[in-house]
Structures are given as structure tokens and as C-alpha cells.
Tab-separated table of C-alpha atoms and ligand atoms in Angstrom:
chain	number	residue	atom	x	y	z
A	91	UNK	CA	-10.119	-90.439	-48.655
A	92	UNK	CA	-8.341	-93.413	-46.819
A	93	UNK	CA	-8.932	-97.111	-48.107
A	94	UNK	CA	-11.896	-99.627	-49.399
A	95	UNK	CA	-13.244	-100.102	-45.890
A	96	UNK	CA	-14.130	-96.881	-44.856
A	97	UNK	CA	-15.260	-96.031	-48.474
A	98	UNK	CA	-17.967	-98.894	-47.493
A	99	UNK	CA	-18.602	-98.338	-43.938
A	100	UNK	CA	-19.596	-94.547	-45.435
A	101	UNK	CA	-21.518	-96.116	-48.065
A	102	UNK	CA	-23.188	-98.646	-45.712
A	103	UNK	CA	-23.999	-95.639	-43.100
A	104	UNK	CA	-25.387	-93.106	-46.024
A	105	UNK	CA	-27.694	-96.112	-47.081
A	106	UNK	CA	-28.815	-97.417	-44.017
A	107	UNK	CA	-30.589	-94.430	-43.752
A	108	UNK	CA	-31.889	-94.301	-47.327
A	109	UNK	CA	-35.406	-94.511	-48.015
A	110	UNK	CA	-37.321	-93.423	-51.393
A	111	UNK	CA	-41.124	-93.047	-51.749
A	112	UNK	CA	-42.426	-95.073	-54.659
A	113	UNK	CA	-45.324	-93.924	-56.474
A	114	UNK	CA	-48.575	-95.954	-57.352
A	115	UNK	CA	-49.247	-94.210	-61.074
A	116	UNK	CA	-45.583	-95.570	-62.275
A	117	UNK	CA	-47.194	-99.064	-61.753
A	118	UNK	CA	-50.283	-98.505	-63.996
A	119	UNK	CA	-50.575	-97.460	-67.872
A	120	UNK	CA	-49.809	-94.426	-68.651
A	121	UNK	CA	-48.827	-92.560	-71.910
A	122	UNK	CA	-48.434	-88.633	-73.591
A	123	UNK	CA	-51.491	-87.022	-74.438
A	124	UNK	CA	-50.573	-88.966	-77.771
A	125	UNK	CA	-52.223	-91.972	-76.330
A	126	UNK	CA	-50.523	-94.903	-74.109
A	127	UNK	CA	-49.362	-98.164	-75.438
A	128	UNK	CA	-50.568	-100.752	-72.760
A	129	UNK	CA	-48.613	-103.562	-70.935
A	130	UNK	CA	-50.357	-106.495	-69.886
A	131	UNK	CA	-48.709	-106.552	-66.438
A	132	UNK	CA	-49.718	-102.791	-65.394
A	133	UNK	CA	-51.222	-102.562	-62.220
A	134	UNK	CA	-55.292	-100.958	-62.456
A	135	UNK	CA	-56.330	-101.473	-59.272
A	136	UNK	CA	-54.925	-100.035	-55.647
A	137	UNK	CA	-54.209	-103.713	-54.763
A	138	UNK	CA	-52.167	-104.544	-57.726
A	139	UNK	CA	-50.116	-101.512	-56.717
A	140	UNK	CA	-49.071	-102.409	-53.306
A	141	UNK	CA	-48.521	-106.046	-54.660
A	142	UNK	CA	-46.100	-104.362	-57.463
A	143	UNK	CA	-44.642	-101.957	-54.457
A	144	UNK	CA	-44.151	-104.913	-51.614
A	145	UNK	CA	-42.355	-106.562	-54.635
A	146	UNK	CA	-39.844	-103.543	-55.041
A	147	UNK	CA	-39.814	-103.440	-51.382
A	148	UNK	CA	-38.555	-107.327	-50.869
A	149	UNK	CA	-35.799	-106.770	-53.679
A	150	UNK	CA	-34.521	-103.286	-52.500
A	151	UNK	CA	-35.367	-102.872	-48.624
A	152	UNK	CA	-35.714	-99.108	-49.128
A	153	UNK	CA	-39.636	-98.571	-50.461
A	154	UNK	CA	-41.143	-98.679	-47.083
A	155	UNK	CA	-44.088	-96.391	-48.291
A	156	UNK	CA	-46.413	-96.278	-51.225
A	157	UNK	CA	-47.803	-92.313	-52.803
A	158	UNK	CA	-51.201	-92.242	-53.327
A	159	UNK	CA	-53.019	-89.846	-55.530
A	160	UNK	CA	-56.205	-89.426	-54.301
A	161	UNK	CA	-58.531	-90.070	-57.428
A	162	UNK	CA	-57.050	-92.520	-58.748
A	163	UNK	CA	-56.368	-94.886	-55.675
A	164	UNK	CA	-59.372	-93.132	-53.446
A	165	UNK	CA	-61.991	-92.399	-55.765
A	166	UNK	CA	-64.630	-93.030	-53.116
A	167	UNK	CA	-62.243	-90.745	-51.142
A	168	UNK	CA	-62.346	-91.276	-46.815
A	169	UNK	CA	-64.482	-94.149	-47.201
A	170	UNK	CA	-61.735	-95.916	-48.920
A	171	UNK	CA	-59.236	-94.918	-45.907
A	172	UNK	CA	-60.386	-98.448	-44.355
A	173	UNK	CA	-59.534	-100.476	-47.109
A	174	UNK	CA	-56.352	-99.065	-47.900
A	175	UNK	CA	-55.449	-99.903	-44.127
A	176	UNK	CA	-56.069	-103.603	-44.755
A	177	UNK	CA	-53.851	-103.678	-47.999
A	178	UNK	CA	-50.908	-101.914	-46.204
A	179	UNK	CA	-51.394	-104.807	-43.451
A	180	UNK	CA	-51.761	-107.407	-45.928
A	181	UNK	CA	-48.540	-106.152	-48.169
A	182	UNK	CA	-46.305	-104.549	-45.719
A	183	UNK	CA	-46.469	-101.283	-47.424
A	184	UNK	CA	-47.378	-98.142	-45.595
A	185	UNK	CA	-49.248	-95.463	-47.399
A	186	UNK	CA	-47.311	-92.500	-47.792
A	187	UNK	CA	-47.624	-89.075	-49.249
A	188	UNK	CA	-51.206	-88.014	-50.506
A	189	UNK	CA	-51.797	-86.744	-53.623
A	190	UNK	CA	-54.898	-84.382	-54.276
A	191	UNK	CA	-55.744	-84.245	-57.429
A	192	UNK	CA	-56.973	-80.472	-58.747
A	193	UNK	CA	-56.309	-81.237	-62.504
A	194	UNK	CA	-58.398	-84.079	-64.066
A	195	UNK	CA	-62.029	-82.834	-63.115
A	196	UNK	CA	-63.905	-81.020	-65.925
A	197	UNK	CA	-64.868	-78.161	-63.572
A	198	UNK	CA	-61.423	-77.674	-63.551
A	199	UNK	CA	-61.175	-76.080	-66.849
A	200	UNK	CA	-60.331	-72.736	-65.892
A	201	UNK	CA	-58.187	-73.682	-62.798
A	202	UNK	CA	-59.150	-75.694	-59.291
A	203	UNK	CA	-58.080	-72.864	-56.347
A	204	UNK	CA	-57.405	-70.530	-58.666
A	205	UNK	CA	-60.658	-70.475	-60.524
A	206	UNK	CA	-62.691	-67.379	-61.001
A	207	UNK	CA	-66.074	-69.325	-59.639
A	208	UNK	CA	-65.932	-69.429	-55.972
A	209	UNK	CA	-67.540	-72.752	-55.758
A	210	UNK	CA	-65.406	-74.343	-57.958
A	211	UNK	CA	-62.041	-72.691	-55.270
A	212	UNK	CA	-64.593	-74.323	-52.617
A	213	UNK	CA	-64.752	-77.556	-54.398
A	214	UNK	CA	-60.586	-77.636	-54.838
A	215	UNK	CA	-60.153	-76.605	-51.208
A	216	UNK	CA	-62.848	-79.287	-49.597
A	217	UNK	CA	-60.634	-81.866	-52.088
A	218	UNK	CA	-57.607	-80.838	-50.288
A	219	UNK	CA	-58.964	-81.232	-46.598
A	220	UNK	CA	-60.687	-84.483	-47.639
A	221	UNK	CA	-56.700	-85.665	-48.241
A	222	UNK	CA	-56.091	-84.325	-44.909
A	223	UNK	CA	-58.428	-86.422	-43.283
A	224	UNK	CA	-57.432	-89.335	-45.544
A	225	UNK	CA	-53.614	-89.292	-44.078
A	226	UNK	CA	-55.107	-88.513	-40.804
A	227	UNK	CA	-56.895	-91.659	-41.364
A	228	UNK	CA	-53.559	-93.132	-42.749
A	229	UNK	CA	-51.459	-91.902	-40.540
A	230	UNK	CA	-49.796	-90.172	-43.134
A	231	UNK	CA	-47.820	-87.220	-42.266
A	232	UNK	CA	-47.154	-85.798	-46.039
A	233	UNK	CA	-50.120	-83.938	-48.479
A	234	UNK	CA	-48.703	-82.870	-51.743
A	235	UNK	CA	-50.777	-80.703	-53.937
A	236	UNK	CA	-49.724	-80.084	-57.484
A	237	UNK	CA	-51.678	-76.789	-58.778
A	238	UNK	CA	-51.993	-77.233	-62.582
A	239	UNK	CA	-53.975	-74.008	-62.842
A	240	UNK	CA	-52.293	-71.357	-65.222
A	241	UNK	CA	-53.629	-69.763	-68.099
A	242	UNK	CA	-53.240	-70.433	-72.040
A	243	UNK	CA	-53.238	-66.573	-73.601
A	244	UNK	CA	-52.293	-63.248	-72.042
A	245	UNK	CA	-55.099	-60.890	-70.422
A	246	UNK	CA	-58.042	-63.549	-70.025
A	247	UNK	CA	-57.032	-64.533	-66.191
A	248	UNK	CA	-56.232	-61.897	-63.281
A	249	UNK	CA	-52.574	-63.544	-62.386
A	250	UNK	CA	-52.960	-60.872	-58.842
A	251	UNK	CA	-56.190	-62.332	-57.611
A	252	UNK	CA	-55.360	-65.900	-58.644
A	253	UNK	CA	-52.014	-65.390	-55.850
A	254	UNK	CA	-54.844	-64.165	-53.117
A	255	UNK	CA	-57.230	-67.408	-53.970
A	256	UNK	CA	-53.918	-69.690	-53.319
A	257	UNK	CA	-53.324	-67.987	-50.392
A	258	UNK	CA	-56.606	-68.195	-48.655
A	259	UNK	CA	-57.040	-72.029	-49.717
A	260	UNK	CA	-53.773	-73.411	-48.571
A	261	UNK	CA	-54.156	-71.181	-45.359
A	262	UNK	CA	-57.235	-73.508	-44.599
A	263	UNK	CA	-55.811	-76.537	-45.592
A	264	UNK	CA	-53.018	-75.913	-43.453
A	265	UNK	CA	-55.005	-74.943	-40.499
A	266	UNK	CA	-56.834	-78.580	-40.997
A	267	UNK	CA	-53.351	-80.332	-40.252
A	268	UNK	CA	-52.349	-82.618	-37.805
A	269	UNK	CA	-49.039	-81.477	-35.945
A	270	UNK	CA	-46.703	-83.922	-37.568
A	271	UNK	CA	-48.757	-82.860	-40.755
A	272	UNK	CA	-46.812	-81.108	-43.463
A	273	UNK	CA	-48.197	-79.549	-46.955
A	274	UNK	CA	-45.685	-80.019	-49.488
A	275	UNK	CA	-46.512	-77.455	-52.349
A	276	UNK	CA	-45.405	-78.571	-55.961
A	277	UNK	CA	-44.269	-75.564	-58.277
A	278	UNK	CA	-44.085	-76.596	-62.276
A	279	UNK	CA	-43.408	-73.949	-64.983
A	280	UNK	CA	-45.897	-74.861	-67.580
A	281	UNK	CA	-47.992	-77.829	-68.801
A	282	UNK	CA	-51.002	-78.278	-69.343
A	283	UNK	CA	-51.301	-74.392	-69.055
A	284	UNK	CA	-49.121	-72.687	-71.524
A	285	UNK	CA	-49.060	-68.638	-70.760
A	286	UNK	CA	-49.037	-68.568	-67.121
A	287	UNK	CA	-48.960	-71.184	-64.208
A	288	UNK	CA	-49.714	-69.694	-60.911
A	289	UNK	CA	-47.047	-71.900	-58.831
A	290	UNK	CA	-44.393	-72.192	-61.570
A	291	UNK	CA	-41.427	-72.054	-59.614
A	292	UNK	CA	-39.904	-71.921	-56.030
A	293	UNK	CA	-40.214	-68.725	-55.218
A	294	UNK	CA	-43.968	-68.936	-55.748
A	295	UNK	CA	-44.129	-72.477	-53.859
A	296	UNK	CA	-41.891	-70.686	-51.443
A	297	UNK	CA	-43.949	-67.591	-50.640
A	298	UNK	CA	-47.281	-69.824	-50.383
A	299	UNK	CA	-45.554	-71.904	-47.681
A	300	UNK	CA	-44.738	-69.193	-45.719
A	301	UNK	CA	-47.691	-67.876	-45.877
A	302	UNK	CA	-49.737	-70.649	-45.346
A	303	UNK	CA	-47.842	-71.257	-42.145
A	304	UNK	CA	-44.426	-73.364	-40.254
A	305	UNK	CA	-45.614	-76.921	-41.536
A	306	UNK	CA	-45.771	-76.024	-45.253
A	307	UNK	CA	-43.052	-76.516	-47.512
A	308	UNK	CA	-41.759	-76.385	-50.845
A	309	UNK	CA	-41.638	-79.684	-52.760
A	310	UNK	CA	-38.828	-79.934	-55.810
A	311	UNK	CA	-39.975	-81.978	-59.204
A	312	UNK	CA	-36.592	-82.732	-60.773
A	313	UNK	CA	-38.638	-82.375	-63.996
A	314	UNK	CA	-40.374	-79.289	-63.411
A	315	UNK	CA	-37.639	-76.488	-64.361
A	316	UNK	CA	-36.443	-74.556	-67.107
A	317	UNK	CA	-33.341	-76.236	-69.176
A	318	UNK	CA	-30.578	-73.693	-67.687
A	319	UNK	CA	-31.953	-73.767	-64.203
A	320	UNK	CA	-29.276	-74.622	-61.466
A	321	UNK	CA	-31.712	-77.354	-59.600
A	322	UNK	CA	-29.270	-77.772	-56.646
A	323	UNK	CA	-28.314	-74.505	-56.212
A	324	UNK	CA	-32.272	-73.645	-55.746
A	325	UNK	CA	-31.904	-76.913	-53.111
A	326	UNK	CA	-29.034	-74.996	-51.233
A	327	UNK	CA	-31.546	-72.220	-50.714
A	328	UNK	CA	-34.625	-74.173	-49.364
A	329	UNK	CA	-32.012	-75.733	-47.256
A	330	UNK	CA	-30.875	-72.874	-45.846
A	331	UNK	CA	-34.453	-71.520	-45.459
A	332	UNK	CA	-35.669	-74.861	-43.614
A	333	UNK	CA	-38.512	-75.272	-46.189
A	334	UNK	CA	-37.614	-77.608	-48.605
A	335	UNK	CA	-39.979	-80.592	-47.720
A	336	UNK	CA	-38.867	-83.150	-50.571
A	337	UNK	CA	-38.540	-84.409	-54.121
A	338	UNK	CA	-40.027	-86.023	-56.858
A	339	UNK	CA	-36.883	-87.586	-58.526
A	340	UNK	CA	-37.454	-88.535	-62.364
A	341	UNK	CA	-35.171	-87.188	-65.586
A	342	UNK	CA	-35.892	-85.603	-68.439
A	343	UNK	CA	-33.736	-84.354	-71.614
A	344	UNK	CA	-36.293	-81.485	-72.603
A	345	UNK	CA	-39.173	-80.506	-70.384
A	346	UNK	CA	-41.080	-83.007	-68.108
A	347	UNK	CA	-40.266	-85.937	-69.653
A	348	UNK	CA	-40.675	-88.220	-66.490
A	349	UNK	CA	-38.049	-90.320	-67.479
A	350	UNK	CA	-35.996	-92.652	-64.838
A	351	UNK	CA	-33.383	-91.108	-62.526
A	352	UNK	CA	-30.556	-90.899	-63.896
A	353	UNK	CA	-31.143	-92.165	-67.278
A	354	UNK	CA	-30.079	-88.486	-68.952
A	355	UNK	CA	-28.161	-86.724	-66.193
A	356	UNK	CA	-27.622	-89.185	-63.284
A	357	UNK	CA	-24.497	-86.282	-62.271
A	358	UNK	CA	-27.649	-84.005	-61.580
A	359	UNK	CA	-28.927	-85.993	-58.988
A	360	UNK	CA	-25.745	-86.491	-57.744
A	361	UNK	CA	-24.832	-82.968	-57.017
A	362	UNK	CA	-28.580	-83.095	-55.536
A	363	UNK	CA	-27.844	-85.178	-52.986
A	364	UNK	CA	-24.443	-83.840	-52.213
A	365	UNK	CA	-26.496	-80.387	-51.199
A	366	UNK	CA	-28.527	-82.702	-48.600
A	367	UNK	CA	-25.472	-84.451	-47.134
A	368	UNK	CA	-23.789	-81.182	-46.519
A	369	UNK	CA	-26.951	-80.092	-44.186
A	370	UNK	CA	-27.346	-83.851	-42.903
A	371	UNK	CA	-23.467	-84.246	-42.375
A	372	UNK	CA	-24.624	-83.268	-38.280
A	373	UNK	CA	-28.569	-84.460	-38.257
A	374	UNK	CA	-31.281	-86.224	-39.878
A	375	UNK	CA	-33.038	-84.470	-42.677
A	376	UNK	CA	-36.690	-84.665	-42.696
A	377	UNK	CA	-36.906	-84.431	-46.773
A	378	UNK	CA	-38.868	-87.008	-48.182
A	379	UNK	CA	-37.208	-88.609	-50.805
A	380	UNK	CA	-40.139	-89.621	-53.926
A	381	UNK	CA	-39.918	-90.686	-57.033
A	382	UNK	CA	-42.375	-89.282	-59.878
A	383	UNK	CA	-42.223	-91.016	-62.945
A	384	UNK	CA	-44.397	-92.622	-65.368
A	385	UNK	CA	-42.629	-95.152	-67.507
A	386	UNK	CA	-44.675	-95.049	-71.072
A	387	UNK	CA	-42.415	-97.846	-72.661
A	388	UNK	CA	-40.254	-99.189	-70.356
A	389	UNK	CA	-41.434	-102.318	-67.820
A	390	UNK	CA	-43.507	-100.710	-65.167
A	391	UNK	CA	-41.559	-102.943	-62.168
A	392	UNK	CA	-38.710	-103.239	-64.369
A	393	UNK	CA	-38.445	-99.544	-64.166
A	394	UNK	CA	-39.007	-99.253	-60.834
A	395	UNK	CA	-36.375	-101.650	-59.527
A	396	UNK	CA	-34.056	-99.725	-61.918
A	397	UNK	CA	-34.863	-96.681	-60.839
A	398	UNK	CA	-34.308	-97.483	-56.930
A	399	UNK	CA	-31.171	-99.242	-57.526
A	400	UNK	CA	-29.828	-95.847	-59.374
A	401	UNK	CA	-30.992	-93.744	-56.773
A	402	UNK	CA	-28.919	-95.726	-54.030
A	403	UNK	CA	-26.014	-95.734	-56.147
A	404	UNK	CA	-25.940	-91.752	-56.616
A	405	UNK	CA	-26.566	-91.149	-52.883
A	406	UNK	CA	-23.652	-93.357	-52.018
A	407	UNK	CA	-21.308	-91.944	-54.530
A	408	UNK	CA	-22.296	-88.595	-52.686
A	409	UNK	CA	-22.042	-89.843	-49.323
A	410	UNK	CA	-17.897	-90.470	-50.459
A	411	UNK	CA	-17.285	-86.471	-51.358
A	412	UNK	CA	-14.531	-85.854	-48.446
A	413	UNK	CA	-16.767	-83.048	-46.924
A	414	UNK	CA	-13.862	-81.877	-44.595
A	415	UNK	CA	-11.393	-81.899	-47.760
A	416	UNK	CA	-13.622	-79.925	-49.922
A	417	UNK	CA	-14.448	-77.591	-47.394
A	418	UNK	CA	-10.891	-76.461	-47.004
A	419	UNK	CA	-10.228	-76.541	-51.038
A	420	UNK	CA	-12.981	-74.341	-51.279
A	421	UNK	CA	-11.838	-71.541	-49.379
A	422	UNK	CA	-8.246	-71.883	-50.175
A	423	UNK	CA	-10.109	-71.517	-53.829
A	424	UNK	CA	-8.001	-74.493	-55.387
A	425	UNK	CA	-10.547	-74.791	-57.779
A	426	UNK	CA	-9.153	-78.095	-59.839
A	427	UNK	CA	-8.391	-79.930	-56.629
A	428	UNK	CA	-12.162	-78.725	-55.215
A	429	UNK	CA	-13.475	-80.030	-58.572
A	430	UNK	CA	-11.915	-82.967	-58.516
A	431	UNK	CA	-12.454	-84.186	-54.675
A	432	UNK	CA	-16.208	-83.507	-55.679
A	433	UNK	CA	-16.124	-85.407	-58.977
A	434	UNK	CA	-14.092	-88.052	-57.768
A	435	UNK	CA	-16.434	-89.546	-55.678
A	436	UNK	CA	-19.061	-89.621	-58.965
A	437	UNK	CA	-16.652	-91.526	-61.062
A	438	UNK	CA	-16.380	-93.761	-57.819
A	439	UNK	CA	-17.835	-97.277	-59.451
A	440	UNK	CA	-19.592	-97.733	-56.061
A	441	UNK	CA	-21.733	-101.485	-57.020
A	442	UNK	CA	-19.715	-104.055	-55.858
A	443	UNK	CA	-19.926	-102.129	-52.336
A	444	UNK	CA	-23.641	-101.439	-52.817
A	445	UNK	CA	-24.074	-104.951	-53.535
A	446	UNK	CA	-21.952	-106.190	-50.258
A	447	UNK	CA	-24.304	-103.586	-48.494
A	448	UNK	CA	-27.437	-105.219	-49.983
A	449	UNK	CA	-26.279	-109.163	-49.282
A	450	UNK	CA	-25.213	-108.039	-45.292
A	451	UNK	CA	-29.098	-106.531	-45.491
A	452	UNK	CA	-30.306	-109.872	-46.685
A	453	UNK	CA	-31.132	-108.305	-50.130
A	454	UNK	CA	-30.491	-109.510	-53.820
A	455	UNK	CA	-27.205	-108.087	-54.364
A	456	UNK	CA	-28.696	-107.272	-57.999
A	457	UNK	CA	-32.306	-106.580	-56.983
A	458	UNK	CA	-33.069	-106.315	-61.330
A	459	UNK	CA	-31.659	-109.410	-61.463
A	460	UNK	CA	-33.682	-110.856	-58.297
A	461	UNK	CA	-37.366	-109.497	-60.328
A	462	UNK	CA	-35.683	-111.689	-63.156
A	463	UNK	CA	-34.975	-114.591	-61.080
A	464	UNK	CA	-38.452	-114.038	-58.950
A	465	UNK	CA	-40.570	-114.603	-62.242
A	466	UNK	CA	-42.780	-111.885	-60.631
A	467	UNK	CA	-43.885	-110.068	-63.786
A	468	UNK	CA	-44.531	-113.328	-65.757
A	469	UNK	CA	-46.825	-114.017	-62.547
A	470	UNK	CA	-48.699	-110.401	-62.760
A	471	UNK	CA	-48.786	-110.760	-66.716
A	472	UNK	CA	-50.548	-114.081	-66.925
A	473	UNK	CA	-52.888	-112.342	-63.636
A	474	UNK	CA	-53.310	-109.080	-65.341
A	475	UNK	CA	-53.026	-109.489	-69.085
A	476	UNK	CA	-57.256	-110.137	-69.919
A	477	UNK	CA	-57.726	-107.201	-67.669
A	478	UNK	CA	-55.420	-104.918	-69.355
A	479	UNK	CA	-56.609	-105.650	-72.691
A	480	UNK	CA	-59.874	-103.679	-72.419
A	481	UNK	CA	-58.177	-100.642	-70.917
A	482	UNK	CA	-59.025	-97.702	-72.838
A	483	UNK	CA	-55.794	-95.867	-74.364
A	484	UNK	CA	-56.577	-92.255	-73.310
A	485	UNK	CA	-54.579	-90.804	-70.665
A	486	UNK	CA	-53.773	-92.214	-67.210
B	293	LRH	C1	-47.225	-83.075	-62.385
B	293	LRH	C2	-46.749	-84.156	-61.443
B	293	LRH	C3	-47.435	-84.170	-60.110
B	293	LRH	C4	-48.275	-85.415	-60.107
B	293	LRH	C5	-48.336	-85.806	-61.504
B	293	LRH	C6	-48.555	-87.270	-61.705
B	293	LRH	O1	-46.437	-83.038	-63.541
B	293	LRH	O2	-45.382	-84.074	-61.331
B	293	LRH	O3	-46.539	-84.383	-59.076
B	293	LRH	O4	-49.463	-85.261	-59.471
B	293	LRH	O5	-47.089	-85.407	-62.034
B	294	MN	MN1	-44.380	-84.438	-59.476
């Protein structure tokens, strides 16, 4: 790897074209099913969340978009499509991926698409298509269902029918889409179902995709694998298959923690990211890049700035693996020298570079520091603090 400037013009290239999705539920309180300890400055309402996101947006230049999860930022569902429209244009924030949500209704006891009662599939299913409208409505191109449905003890659910029941609903969702539309299926091994989950890994999401049709895909939860399981290597395969569709970044140090990137195995993400610059290296990948977090102690902005700025300083240590290099050391089968031209470019301290690549943007070099200097969560904390005093500490 030749000297300092090219190290930065790769740096500056890799994040010029860096964007990640923040999600509205890290700005509000959240907690385990232990109970949540509430911050005055959380964000409860949809326009406290595209304040908080415009303010990540201003100190990092790469939030353009905002997730929304469909009960909690829709709960009047399409009707609310208008008003959403006027915050984006009032913020700056586009709406991004849509989230159904098939887990928090009661009638979702026994599973949402999966359940045994027909009406309660057809109630799951009409969800889903509402969310298609909704990003029609939004011009939203991304719907990401997460299917908490599993079972809790062996024998009392038919795992075989529950597979034809997925099939047949995502089959009509996917026939509702727009054709820039995509259906980004979410697999997660267990919780809150503890025997069985019907989408618990990639090769489930995988096989749904395909058979739901070309514009589904598989969507990868950092959080939502085994301990042993080699994350990237299962990235190298949806790759290679063209249906890996994105990511919801967040850490974890036992199961899904939804802890910030980074903050227990930032090399993880690393090695991530190097799988999608070796299949970008010759185009642009359409992965969406998301974050999925919910930060039960730590400052909800605070987090969020921290989380951003991590996230642009593992995809530009990536961006500085010598491809060509490596390539070559890995067939000759040097192993050491392959090892170290990868890992070389993760001990790379890469900040002062980010930071020159944030000041030529016009950005806070040190965008945590700028939300210090800004005095924005002192403002949202004297705004927000009566408000957030009656919230109820149950869940979410
Ligand atoms: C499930 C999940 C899913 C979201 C939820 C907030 O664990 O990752 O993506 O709907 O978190
Ligand atoms: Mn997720």
C-alpha cells in the first residue's frame, strides 16, 4: 500500500459512498423484558424522531433515511403516510425501510403468518401489504418483516405447515410490490420463541426469498446468530447468490444483546464489510446498510452519533485491505503475509483521515463532540423531560 495520500483518497472514495439507515426505536425508551429505565430526552413521538435523526444527519452527513416500524410510528397505519411526508419535508429526513410489525399484537400469541387460525395468517398478511402501500406512499423502496413466530415446547406446532403458511403469505406480499420494491426477510434463531422459530437462520430467509420471487431478499441481523457462527462467511454466500438485501448492524457479547457496533467485536464488522468491498470493488452494491439497536443505558443520540462514527471508521479501515495484494497472497497460500495485508488495514488508526474527510464535507470533524458542542440533548431534555416522566416502564 503506497503512502498517506492514497490511503485517504481510498478512504475519502469508500465513504463518499457510505450511507447507514438509522432507526426510529433507538431514539425512544426502551429496556429488557426486565423493565426500561427512562431518559428524559427519549424521543415518544414520530416527530421527535426525525428531529433526533436530522440531528445525526447534520453531524455525520451519512443518515439520509429514517426506519420506520409500522406500529409504533404508523399506528393509524396509511392514513399516517401524509403526515410522515410533511415531517421528512420539514426535517430533511427521508423515510426509509418499513417495518411491519407481526410480534406485539395479542392475537399474535401463537404466531402472526404462521398461526394455526387462518384469520389471524390473514390479519399478518393484510399488515404486511398495508406496509407496502405505506412505502408506496413513501416512496420507500425497502419492507422488512421480522417473523417472531416459533414455538416454546416440542410437538404442540406443525413446523411443515408453518413453512407452507410463510410461503403463501410472502408470495402475496411480494406480488403487491412496486418494481423498485424489495422484501427484505429477517431470520433470528430464537427469542421470544424458545423451541422453534420458523425463519431462524439464512437458509430459511433464503429459501422464502426465492420462493417468494426476484425482489425478495435475505436481510442479516448482526445479532441474530449462534455464538460460533461465521457471520461473513454466510455474507460471502448471499453475495454470491445475489440475495443478500442488507443489515441490521448492532453487537452483542451473548445473544441479541443490541449493543452498539463495534462496542464487543468492532473486527467482526470489519471483516463484514471487507466481504462487500470485494463484490463492490467493480459496482455499486444495492445492500442497505441499517443499524438495529436499542440503547437501554447509554444516551439515545449519544449512542447514535457513536455508533455512525464507528461504522465509518470500520468501512474505511476495510476500504485500505490491498485487494490486488491479497488476492495474489491468497493463492500463492502465504498465509502470514495474507493475514497480515488483511489485518493491517484494521490496526490502520484511520481518524485523523476520517476527520480530514468529514471537515472537506463540511462536517464536525468529531461529530460526538459537535452533539456536545450543539447543546442539542440539553435542548430535547428540558423539551421532553415532563413528557417522559409519565411513560410507563414496560417494554418499548
Ligand atoms: C428483532 C429485531 C427486528 C426489529 C426489532 C426491533 O430482534 O431485530 O429487526 O423489528 O428487533
Ligand atoms: Mn433487526
Amino acid at each position: 500500500m503506497t503512502g498517506e495520500s492514497s490511503k485517504a483518497a481510498r478512504i475519502a472514495k469508500a465513504l463518499d459512498r457510505f450511507a447507514i439507515e438509522i432507526p426510529s426505536w433507538g431514539f425512544a425508551n426502551t429496556g429488557t423484558r426486565f423493565g426500561k429505565f427512562l431518559q428524559p430526552a427519549a424521543a415518544s413521538t414520530i416527530e421527535e424522531k426525525f428531529a433526533d435523526a436530522a440531528e445525526v444527519h447534520a453531524l455525520t452527513g451519512v443518515t439520509p433515511t429514517l426506519a420506520l416500524h409500522a406500529q409504533w410510528d404508523l399506528p393509524n397505519g396509511i392514513a399516517d403516510a401524509p403526515a410522515i411526508r410533511r415531517l421528512e419535508a420539514q426535517y430533511g429526513i427521508r423515510a426509509g425501510s418499513i417495518n411491519p410489525n407481526l410480534f406485539q399484537d395479542q392475537a399474535y400469541k401463537y404466531g402472526s403468518i404462521c398461526n394455526p387460525d387462518p384469520e389471524v395468517r390473514e390479519k399478518a398478511t393484510v399488515h404486511m401489504l398495508d406496509c407496502v402501500e405505506i412505502a408506496k406512499r413513501l416512496g420507500s423502496r425497502d419492507i422488512a418483516p421480522w417473523v417472531s413466530d416459533g414455538s416454546n415446547y416440542p410437538g404442540t406446532q406443525s413446523i411443515r405447515k408453518r413453512i407452507l403458511w410463510m410461503e403463501e403469505s410472502f408470495g402475496r406480499v411480494h406480488a403487491a410490490l412496486g418494481p423498485e420494491q424489495r422484501l427484505l426477510i429477517e431470520y433470528k434463531p430464537f427469542e421470544p420463541a424458545f423451541y422453534h422459530t420458523d425463519i431462524a437462520d439464512w437458509g430459511m430467509a433464503l429459501e422464502l426469498a426465492r420462493s417468494a420471487g426476484r425482489q425478495a431478499f435475505v436481510l442479516v441481523d448482526t445479532g441474530h446468530h449462534y455464538q460460533a457462527q461465521n457471520i461473513e462467511q454466510i455474507v460471502a454466500w448471499l453475495l454470491h447468490l445475489k440475495r443478500l438485501g442488507g443489515f441490521h448492524f448492532n453487537d452483542r457479547k451473548y445473544a441479541d444483546d443490541d449493543l452498539t457496533l463495534g462496542s464487543i467485536d468492532p473486527y467482526q464488522v470489519f471483516r463484514i464489510f471487507h466481504e462487500i468491498l470485494i463484490s463492490s470493488a467493480s459496482k455499486p452494491l444495492d445492500v442497505a446498510f441499517m443499524i438495529d439497536q436499542s440503547h437501554n443505558l447509554k444516551g439515545k443520540v449519544e449512542a447514535m452519533v457513536q455508533t455512525v462514527a464507528t461504522a465509518e471508521e470500520l468501512f474505511a479501515k476495510a476500504a485500505l485491505v490491498d485487494l490486488e495484494e491479497l488476492e495474489i497472497l491468497q493463492r500463492q497460500c502465504k498465509l502470514v503475509e495474507a493475514e497480515e495485508c488483511f489485518r493491517s488495514a484494521f490496526w490502520e488508526d484511520v481518524r485523523p483521515m476520517v476527520r480530514e474527510w468529514r471537515r472537506s464535507r463540511g462536517l464536525p470533524a468529531d461529530p460526538l463532540l459537535g452533539l456536545a458542542e450543539s447543546g442539542y440533548v440539553e435542548k430535547i431534555t428540558a423539551e421532553r423531560a415532563e413528557q417522559n416522566s409519565k411513560a410507563i416502564t414496560s417494554y418499548a
